[in-house]
Every structure is written in structure tokens, then in C-alpha cells.
Tab-separated table of C-alpha atoms and ligand atoms in Angstrom:
chain	number	residue	atom	x	y	z
A	72	UNK	CA	-13.282	96.644	-8.060
A	73	UNK	CA	-14.953	94.921	-5.136
A	74	UNK	CA	-12.961	92.050	-3.587
A	75	UNK	CA	-15.061	89.319	-1.999
A	76	UNK	CA	-13.159	86.743	0.023
A	77	UNK	CA	-15.368	84.132	1.706
A	78	UNK	CA	-13.647	81.573	3.902
A	79	UNK	CA	-16.260	78.809	3.859
A	80	UNK	CA	-17.974	77.035	0.992
A	81	UNK	CA	-21.432	78.007	2.294
A	82	UNK	CA	-20.398	81.670	2.331
A	83	UNK	CA	-18.873	81.371	-1.141
A	84	UNK	CA	-22.171	80.092	-2.548
A	85	UNK	CA	-24.120	82.835	-0.765
A	86	UNK	CA	-21.764	85.483	-2.164
A	87	UNK	CA	-22.068	83.932	-5.621
A	88	UNK	CA	-25.862	84.161	-5.365
A	89	UNK	CA	-25.693	87.825	-4.371
A	90	UNK	CA	-22.998	88.740	-6.932
A	91	UNK	CA	-23.493	86.590	-10.046
A	92	UNK	CA	-21.341	89.045	-12.046
A	93	UNK	CA	-18.334	88.628	-9.720
A	94	UNK	CA	-15.446	86.816	-11.420
A	95	UNK	CA	-14.381	83.713	-9.494
A	96	UNK	CA	-10.669	83.340	-8.835
A	97	UNK	CA	-8.998	80.140	-7.623
A	98	UNK	CA	-5.315	80.091	-8.628
A	99	UNK	CA	-5.635	83.329	-10.614
A	100	UNK	CA	-3.260	82.129	-13.348
A	101	UNK	CA	-5.837	82.910	-16.029
A	102	UNK	CA	-7.794	85.636	-14.232
A	103	UNK	CA	-4.837	87.810	-13.210
A	104	UNK	CA	-3.331	87.669	-16.713
A	105	UNK	CA	-6.642	88.887	-18.152
A	106	UNK	CA	-6.913	91.676	-15.583
A	107	UNK	CA	-3.265	92.736	-15.941
A	108	UNK	CA	-3.642	92.961	-19.715
A	109	UNK	CA	-6.941	94.821	-19.326
A	110	UNK	CA	-8.774	92.127	-21.245
A	111	UNK	CA	-11.330	91.926	-18.463
A	112	UNK	CA	-12.583	94.429	-15.898
A	113	UNK	CA	-15.121	92.591	-13.705
A	114	UNK	CA	-17.133	94.625	-11.177
A	115	UNK	CA	-15.997	92.260	-8.439
A	116	UNK	CA	-13.608	89.383	-7.793
A	117	UNK	CA	-14.782	86.346	-5.838
A	118	UNK	CA	-11.574	85.005	-4.332
A	119	UNK	CA	-11.959	81.314	-3.510
A	120	UNK	CA	-8.415	80.766	-2.256
A	121	UNK	CA	-9.562	80.928	1.386
A	122	UNK	CA	-12.189	78.194	0.946
A	123	UNK	CA	-10.431	75.130	2.330
A	124	UNK	CA	-13.119	72.653	1.232
A	125	UNK	CA	-12.198	73.310	-2.411
A	126	UNK	CA	-8.623	72.134	-2.032
A	127	UNK	CA	-9.500	68.673	-0.669
A	128	UNK	CA	-9.670	65.470	-2.648
A	129	UNK	CA	-11.158	62.195	-1.460
A	130	UNK	CA	-11.972	58.728	-2.668
A	131	UNK	CA	-15.263	56.881	-2.306
A	132	UNK	CA	-14.858	53.345	-3.684
A	133	UNK	CA	-13.418	53.787	-7.153
A	134	UNK	CA	-14.626	57.378	-7.566
A	135	UNK	CA	-12.184	60.185	-6.869
A	136	UNK	CA	-13.687	63.535	-5.904
A	137	UNK	CA	-11.200	66.235	-6.815
A	138	UNK	CA	-12.010	69.601	-5.243
A	139	UNK	CA	-11.983	72.402	-7.824
A	140	UNK	CA	-9.113	74.095	-5.972
A	141	UNK	CA	-6.657	71.184	-6.083
A	142	UNK	CA	-3.508	72.391	-7.841
A	143	UNK	CA	-1.626	70.647	-10.639
A	144	UNK	CA	1.324	70.123	-8.289
A	145	UNK	CA	-0.875	68.157	-5.917
A	146	UNK	CA	-2.395	66.152	-8.762
A	147	UNK	CA	1.159	65.195	-9.785
A	148	UNK	CA	2.414	64.493	-6.271
A	149	UNK	CA	-0.654	62.819	-4.757
A	150	UNK	CA	-2.695	61.390	-7.622
A	151	UNK	CA	-0.145	60.081	-10.117
A	152	UNK	CA	-1.260	56.469	-9.555
A	153	UNK	CA	-4.935	57.233	-9.062
A	154	UNK	CA	-5.573	59.557	-12.028
A	155	UNK	CA	-2.574	58.837	-14.272
A	156	UNK	CA	-3.887	60.551	-17.427
A	157	UNK	CA	-4.679	63.763	-15.569
A	158	UNK	CA	-1.311	63.650	-13.784
A	159	UNK	CA	0.490	63.261	-17.139
A	160	UNK	CA	-1.355	66.304	-18.461
A	161	UNK	CA	-0.649	68.243	-15.242
A	162	UNK	CA	3.098	67.645	-15.688
A	163	UNK	CA	2.956	69.508	-19.009
A	164	UNK	CA	1.179	72.605	-17.656
A	165	UNK	CA	3.150	75.875	-17.600
A	166	UNK	CA	6.039	75.970	-15.145
A	167	UNK	CA	6.434	74.931	-11.478
A	168	UNK	CA	5.021	78.313	-10.401
A	169	UNK	CA	1.925	77.905	-12.592
A	170	UNK	CA	1.460	74.302	-11.436
A	171	UNK	CA	1.703	75.430	-7.795
A	172	UNK	CA	-1.127	77.957	-8.247
A	173	UNK	CA	-3.172	76.699	-11.215
A	174	UNK	CA	-6.028	74.298	-10.604
A	175	UNK	CA	-8.074	71.779	-12.546
A	176	UNK	CA	-11.223	73.665	-11.473
A	177	UNK	CA	-9.786	76.874	-12.953
A	178	UNK	CA	-8.980	75.059	-16.201
A	179	UNK	CA	-12.622	73.960	-16.369
A	180	UNK	CA	-13.832	77.458	-15.451
A	181	UNK	CA	-11.776	78.938	-18.281
A	182	UNK	CA	-13.065	76.165	-20.619
A	183	UNK	CA	-10.411	76.992	-23.204
A	184	UNK	CA	-10.281	74.436	-26.029
A	185	UNK	CA	-6.513	74.339	-25.334
A	186	UNK	CA	-6.766	73.525	-21.615
A	187	UNK	CA	-4.683	70.459	-20.816
A	188	UNK	CA	-6.997	68.938	-18.192
A	189	UNK	CA	-9.794	68.411	-20.683
A	190	UNK	CA	-8.485	65.504	-22.817
A	191	UNK	CA	-7.790	63.190	-19.838
A	192	UNK	CA	-11.056	64.159	-18.121
A	193	UNK	CA	-12.985	63.393	-21.331
A	194	UNK	CA	-11.130	60.110	-21.817
A	195	UNK	CA	-11.755	59.156	-18.184
A	196	UNK	CA	-15.489	59.917	-18.366
A	197	UNK	CA	-15.389	62.558	-15.610
A	198	UNK	CA	-18.345	64.510	-14.273
A	199	UNK	CA	-18.257	68.135	-13.184
A	200	UNK	CA	-19.962	69.014	-9.906
A	201	UNK	CA	-21.659	72.423	-9.938
A	202	UNK	CA	-23.092	73.985	-6.806
A	203	UNK	CA	-25.300	76.931	-5.837
A	204	UNK	CA	-27.333	77.817	-2.759
A	205	UNK	CA	-30.131	75.805	-4.420
A	206	UNK	CA	-28.110	72.580	-4.364
A	207	UNK	CA	-25.591	70.510	-6.264
A	208	UNK	CA	-25.785	68.867	-9.677
A	209	UNK	CA	-23.351	66.910	-11.814
A	210	UNK	CA	-22.818	67.339	-15.539
A	211	UNK	CA	-21.076	64.720	-17.714
A	212	UNK	CA	-17.854	66.286	-18.914
A	213	UNK	CA	-18.751	66.111	-22.610
A	214	UNK	CA	-21.870	68.199	-21.890
A	215	UNK	CA	-19.916	70.701	-19.807
A	216	UNK	CA	-18.218	72.486	-22.729
A	217	UNK	CA	-20.849	74.503	-24.554
A	218	UNK	CA	-18.769	76.783	-26.819
A	219	UNK	CA	-15.404	78.495	-27.129
A	220	UNK	CA	-14.489	79.313	-23.502
A	221	UNK	CA	-18.129	78.664	-22.495
A	222	UNK	CA	-19.434	76.060	-20.095
A	223	UNK	CA	-22.652	74.730	-18.637
A	224	UNK	CA	-22.327	76.442	-15.225
A	225	UNK	CA	-24.999	79.035	-14.412
A	226	UNK	CA	-24.088	82.535	-13.153
A	227	UNK	CA	-25.236	81.573	-9.628
A	228	UNK	CA	-23.134	78.395	-9.632
A	229	UNK	CA	-19.536	77.564	-8.847
A	230	UNK	CA	-17.570	74.486	-9.837
A	231	UNK	CA	-17.148	72.551	-6.612
A	232	UNK	CA	-15.400	69.375	-7.775
A	233	UNK	CA	-14.597	66.937	-10.548
A	234	UNK	CA	-15.649	63.313	-10.139
A	235	UNK	CA	-13.520	60.721	-11.917
A	236	UNK	CA	-13.446	56.950	-11.678
A	237	UNK	CA	-10.001	55.576	-10.970
A	238	UNK	CA	-8.944	53.627	-14.044
A	239	UNK	CA	-9.320	49.933	-14.739
A	240	UNK	CA	-6.674	50.187	-17.487
A	241	UNK	CA	-3.770	52.304	-18.712
A	242	UNK	CA	-4.120	55.966	-19.631
A	243	UNK	CA	-1.980	58.227	-21.790
A	244	UNK	CA	-1.712	61.904	-22.659
A	245	UNK	CA	0.226	63.607	-25.418
A	246	UNK	CA	0.588	67.274	-26.270
A	247	UNK	CA	2.223	69.103	-29.159
A	248	UNK	CA	3.771	72.485	-28.447
A	249	UNK	CA	6.566	74.583	-29.829
A	250	UNK	CA	8.803	73.571	-26.910
A	251	UNK	CA	8.619	71.375	-23.823
A	252	UNK	CA	7.523	73.872	-21.173
A	253	UNK	CA	5.370	77.008	-20.852
A	254	UNK	CA	3.385	76.450	-24.001
A	255	UNK	CA	-0.274	76.373	-24.840
A	256	UNK	CA	-0.883	73.181	-26.742
A	257	UNK	CA	-1.076	73.230	-30.526
A	258	UNK	CA	-3.018	70.008	-30.193
A	259	UNK	CA	-3.412	67.419	-27.461
A	260	UNK	CA	-4.874	63.963	-27.019
A	261	UNK	CA	-5.918	61.859	-24.045
A	262	UNK	CA	-6.600	58.125	-24.152
A	263	UNK	CA	-7.995	55.728	-21.551
A	264	UNK	CA	-8.448	51.980	-21.875
A	265	UNK	CA	-11.428	50.768	-19.840
A	266	UNK	CA	-10.975	46.971	-19.956
A	267	UNK	CA	-13.626	46.416	-17.253
A	268	UNK	CA	-16.218	47.777	-19.720
A	269	UNK	CA	-14.224	46.816	-22.848
A	270	UNK	CA	-14.440	50.466	-23.807
A	271	UNK	CA	-12.059	53.170	-25.062
A	272	UNK	CA	-12.111	56.780	-23.870
A	273	UNK	CA	-10.660	59.685	-25.837
A	274	UNK	CA	-10.263	63.438	-25.489
A	275	UNK	CA	-9.160	65.919	-28.151
A	276	UNK	CA	-7.682	69.277	-27.154
A	277	UNK	CA	-6.938	72.421	-29.183
A	278	UNK	CA	-8.433	71.044	-32.378
A	279	UNK	CA	-12.106	72.046	-32.223
A	280	UNK	CA	-14.153	74.930	-30.743
A	281	UNK	CA	-14.453	72.902	-27.533
A	282	UNK	CA	-12.586	69.942	-26.113
A	283	UNK	CA	-14.353	66.848	-27.451
A	284	UNK	CA	-14.313	63.070	-27.621
A	285	UNK	CA	-13.635	61.118	-30.811
A	286	UNK	CA	-16.754	59.055	-30.285
A	287	UNK	CA	-16.728	57.125	-33.550
A	288	UNK	CA	-13.032	56.258	-33.164
A	289	UNK	CA	-13.759	54.986	-29.644
A	290	UNK	CA	-16.491	52.613	-30.789
A	291	UNK	CA	-14.491	51.499	-33.843
A	292	UNK	CA	-11.519	50.528	-31.666
A	293	UNK	CA	-13.464	48.878	-28.871
A	294	UNK	CA	-15.427	46.745	-31.389
A	295	UNK	CA	-12.262	45.809	-33.272
A	296	UNK	CA	-10.524	44.771	-30.035
A	297	UNK	CA	-13.590	42.736	-29.174
A	298	UNK	CA	-13.789	41.077	-32.624
A	299	UNK	CA	-10.098	40.145	-32.511
A	300	UNK	CA	-10.343	38.825	-28.929
A	301	UNK	CA	-7.579	41.263	-27.923
A	302	UNK	CA	-9.170	42.452	-24.688
A	303	UNK	CA	-8.707	38.878	-23.381
A	304	UNK	CA	-5.503	37.824	-25.164
A	305	UNK	CA	-3.715	41.179	-24.698
A	306	UNK	CA	-1.926	40.269	-27.942
A	307	UNK	CA	-0.139	42.635	-30.317
A	308	UNK	CA	-2.188	45.339	-32.020
A	309	UNK	CA	-2.190	45.142	-35.819
A	310	UNK	CA	-0.586	48.255	-37.367
A	311	UNK	CA	-3.632	48.668	-39.579
A	312	UNK	CA	-5.745	49.059	-36.435
A	313	UNK	CA	-3.609	51.771	-34.825
A	314	UNK	CA	-3.464	53.626	-38.166
A	315	UNK	CA	-7.222	53.427	-38.658
A	316	UNK	CA	-7.776	54.607	-35.079
A	317	UNK	CA	-5.489	57.604	-35.719
A	318	UNK	CA	-7.370	58.480	-38.890
A	319	UNK	CA	-10.731	58.269	-37.143
A	320	UNK	CA	-9.526	60.491	-34.286
A	321	UNK	CA	-8.367	62.995	-36.886
A	322	UNK	CA	-11.792	62.854	-38.540
A	323	UNK	CA	-13.434	63.841	-35.245
A	324	UNK	CA	-11.530	67.137	-35.018
A	325	UNK	CA	-12.433	70.466	-36.615
A	326	UNK	CA	-9.453	72.741	-36.020
A	327	UNK	CA	-8.683	76.223	-37.294
A	328	UNK	CA	-5.482	77.907	-38.466
A	329	UNK	CA	-4.151	80.271	-35.810
A	330	UNK	CA	-0.872	81.710	-34.523
A	331	UNK	CA	0.054	78.425	-32.848
A	332	UNK	CA	-0.436	76.124	-35.829
A	333	UNK	CA	-2.349	75.355	-38.964
A	334	UNK	CA	-5.469	73.221	-39.088
A	335	UNK	CA	-3.612	70.757	-41.337
A	336	UNK	CA	-0.781	70.361	-38.799
A	337	UNK	CA	-3.253	69.906	-35.966
A	338	UNK	CA	-5.041	67.147	-37.882
A	339	UNK	CA	-1.799	65.407	-38.781
A	340	UNK	CA	-0.436	65.623	-35.231
A	341	UNK	CA	-3.684	64.301	-33.753
A	342	UNK	CA	-3.529	61.171	-35.898
A	343	UNK	CA	0.092	60.638	-34.823
A	344	UNK	CA	-0.674	61.205	-31.112
A	345	UNK	CA	-3.680	58.889	-31.249
A	346	UNK	CA	-1.545	56.122	-32.786
A	347	UNK	CA	1.304	56.656	-30.338
A	348	UNK	CA	-0.812	56.881	-27.190
A	349	UNK	CA	-2.668	53.731	-28.218
A	350	UNK	CA	0.631	51.913	-28.775
A	351	UNK	CA	1.980	53.041	-25.370
A	352	UNK	CA	-1.224	52.257	-23.492
A	353	UNK	CA	-1.532	48.862	-25.170
A	354	UNK	CA	2.079	47.996	-24.274
A	355	UNK	CA	1.175	48.686	-20.627
A	356	UNK	CA	-1.998	46.636	-20.931
A	357	UNK	CA	-0.150	43.744	-22.590
A	358	UNK	CA	2.411	43.906	-19.787
A	359	UNK	CA	-0.330	43.784	-17.157
A	360	UNK	CA	0.197	47.388	-16.033
A	361	UNK	CA	-3.047	49.249	-15.338
B	561	FAD	C1	2.512	81.314	-17.976
B	561	FAD	C2	1.271	80.480	-18.069
B	561	FAD	C3	1.366	79.191	-18.583
B	561	FAD	C4	0.209	78.403	-18.693
B	561	FAD	N1	0.325	77.134	-19.195
B	561	FAD	C5	-0.770	76.367	-19.329
B	561	FAD	C6	-0.664	75.059	-19.864
B	561	FAD	O1	0.400	74.575	-20.216
B	561	FAD	N2	-1.823	74.335	-19.969
B	561	FAD	C7	-3.033	74.820	-19.567
B	561	FAD	O2	-4.039	74.118	-19.681
B	561	FAD	N3	-3.149	76.057	-19.055
B	561	FAD	C8	-2.059	76.840	-18.920
B	561	FAD	N4	-2.173	78.113	-18.415
B	561	FAD	C9	-3.496	78.616	-18.051
B	561	FAD	C10	-3.891	78.404	-16.567
B	561	FAD	O3	-2.754	78.223	-15.749
B	561	FAD	C11	-4.822	77.201	-16.420
B	561	FAD	O4	-5.987	77.362	-17.196
B	561	FAD	C12	-5.217	76.943	-14.963
B	561	FAD	O5	-5.805	75.666	-14.864
B	561	FAD	C13	-6.195	77.962	-14.414
B	561	FAD	O6	-6.442	77.625	-13.071
B	561	FAD	P1	-6.564	78.759	-11.945
B	561	FAD	O7	-6.906	78.081	-10.686
B	561	FAD	O8	-5.362	79.614	-11.938
B	561	FAD	O9	-7.816	79.552	-12.524
B	561	FAD	P2	-8.253	81.073	-12.347
B	561	FAD	O10	-7.365	81.975	-13.104
B	561	FAD	O11	-8.472	81.367	-10.912
B	561	FAD	O12	-9.691	80.979	-13.062
B	561	FAD	C14	-9.801	80.602	-14.417
B	561	FAD	C15	-11.262	80.722	-14.852
B	561	FAD	O13	-12.069	79.808	-14.131
B	561	FAD	C16	-13.062	80.508	-13.391
B	561	FAD	N5	-13.147	79.795	-12.102
B	561	FAD	C17	-12.114	79.545	-11.236
B	561	FAD	N6	-12.557	78.802	-10.221
B	561	FAD	C18	-13.868	78.572	-10.436
B	561	FAD	C19	-14.887	77.860	-9.735
B	561	FAD	N7	-14.621	77.188	-8.593
B	561	FAD	N8	-16.136	77.831	-10.249
B	561	FAD	C20	-16.422	78.475	-11.416
B	561	FAD	N9	-15.504	79.161	-12.137
B	561	FAD	C21	-14.249	79.211	-11.638
B	561	FAD	C22	-12.559	81.932	-13.267
B	561	FAD	O14	-13.590	82.863	-13.083
B	561	FAD	C23	-11.869	82.099	-14.616
B	561	FAD	O15	-12.815	82.357	-15.612
B	561	FAD	C24	-1.033	78.922	-18.272
B	561	FAD	C25	-1.120	80.210	-17.733
B	561	FAD	C26	0.026	80.983	-17.638
B	561	FAD	C27	-0.084	82.362	-17.038
């Protein structure tokens, strides 16, 4: 197996162009498992760990540009206030060792429906930056996932960064697993309140062929909050509203039975997580915490 190890971003893109069948590797926490278990035997590995540009993050106004090689540990330590939903999800990933190596870019590259970065990125309205020697383009996150473990990147492209607006309101993340650490989620849910646009953002994980938003639930809730004047008053949420929101989130999912859980349990747990995350986020909003 050929091992290609560029040390600059320009070289990485040139290598990608020349070797579109090379398997990119950032933290290797998915790739090395697949190779060790002989699930994958790529002709070449494109090791991106030496490309420093990928591990930078920066802020331009209210947009955070997160390099594809930023690890979960750094998201937790450096971006907890800036990208709170993503940081909450990052805290639930694997173990300290996995969080030290694993990256948000790698989670996107794997595009597993169970990846924990996806719900908060969907709820936050992120964009994925894809680059090749031809140039750079951005894809809205909900258009990025194209099938089970499939994404919109072309063979000559690499994921360079994720662009996310820092929030104007509270964010929450919840994940169901068989225990607290080192588990792939049975189901997961991300929620973002966007009071500046009087809009709700959602992200469903592990309960459909791809991560997805609960679009109808989002518009139901934002209209109801508008009708009741709650965006302005920050008053208590009626129970009927949180319940209805949970049911509409559930209706947006299309899970399967598998070794981690049944479709019925996934649907039930999604409705519960949607209700709970809304209650938590609204308590923050009512208390003036963004
Ligand atoms: C023990 C263990 C526990 C885990 N727990 C969790 C968990 O709780 N939640 C969770 O979501 N995941 C979990 N994972 C999976 C994994 O850690 C994550 O998916 C992680 O985000 C992968 O990041 P990475 O940098 O290691 O990716 P890599 O393994 O390097 O790559 C993953 C995929 O992305 C592609 N890729 C990488 N970088 C790029 C790029 N720049 N451009 C294009 N494609 C690219 C690779 O080719 C590969 O297909 C776990 C894994 C292990 C081994």
C-alpha cells in the first residue's frame, strides 16, 4: 500500500488530484479500524496529519471556520462557548484517546448516520468546504449527506473546513447509547435556537439513512413561538408545544432495527430527546443565557 504524506495543503490537493483512489486519513480512528479488520484495502493512504493548515480554526465576524483536522479535544477545550452544540456532542465521542485523534472533518468524511458531529452541525446550519486543485466550493450541510456513508465530495476533492455561525441562542445535544462512554449512538438529536432569525434548527442522528433535519418540526415550532409571542416574552413553553415538537421530530425520522436498537425505540427516544433538549434550551433562553 502506497503511503502519501504531503506536508502542505497545496501538495495535499495535488496528490489528491493524482491519486483520487487514495484513502484520506486525518485522525485515523475510522480508517485504521477498517484497515485492521480488513474491511478496506485501499491502494494508497493519503495521510493528512502533516498538513498544518487543516488543524487551524479561525473566526471571521460571527462565522467560525473549523479546519477539517481540528480534533474533538480542541473543540471541547477551545470552542465550548463558540460552538456549544458541537462541543456537547464532542464530549460524548469515544474516549479521551479517540477525542485526541478523531476530528470533525473525519466524521464528515465517514458520513456515518451515527456520527455525533452531524446533529449539531445540521442544527447550526453549517456549510462544508470542499477543495480541489480546481478551487474551493461550499455545500450546505443538509446537501452534504447523499446516502449511507456517502457524501457530496468528489474523488478529486478533500474536505478543507466546516463553516458555522456562532449562535445567537442556546444549543443542546442529546445522545442515547447503551452506556455513557465509548458507544455509537442508538439515536441522537441536536437543537439550536436562532432568536435573531426567530428560527429553530434541528439535527437527527442514527435514525435515518443519513443525518437529517426535522424540517417540518422546525417550522411548526418557530411559527408557534411567533404566534404566542414567546420569542419576545421568553415565557414558559406550554407542555402541549414541547410534546407536539417531539412528535413532529419523531415523524421526520425513518430508522431501522439493528444490533444497537429497534426502530421503535429510536423513534420513542427521539421524541423524548427533542422534548428534553427544547426544555433545556428554552430554560437557558428564558434565563438570558445564549
Ligand atoms: C473506539 C472508537 C470509539 C468511537 N466513538 C465514536 C463516537 O462516540 N461518536 C462518533 O461520531 N464517532 C466515534 N468513532 C468514530 C470516529 O472516531 C469518528 O468518526 C471520527 O470523527 C473520525 O475522525 P478521524 O479524523 O479519525 O477520521 P479518519 O479515520 O482519518 O477518516 C474517516 C473518514 O473520513 C475520510 N476523511 C478524513 N479526512 C478527510 C478529508 N480532509 N477530506 C475528505 N475525506 C476525509 C477518510 O478517508 C475516512 O473515510 C469512534 C471510533 C472508535 C475507534
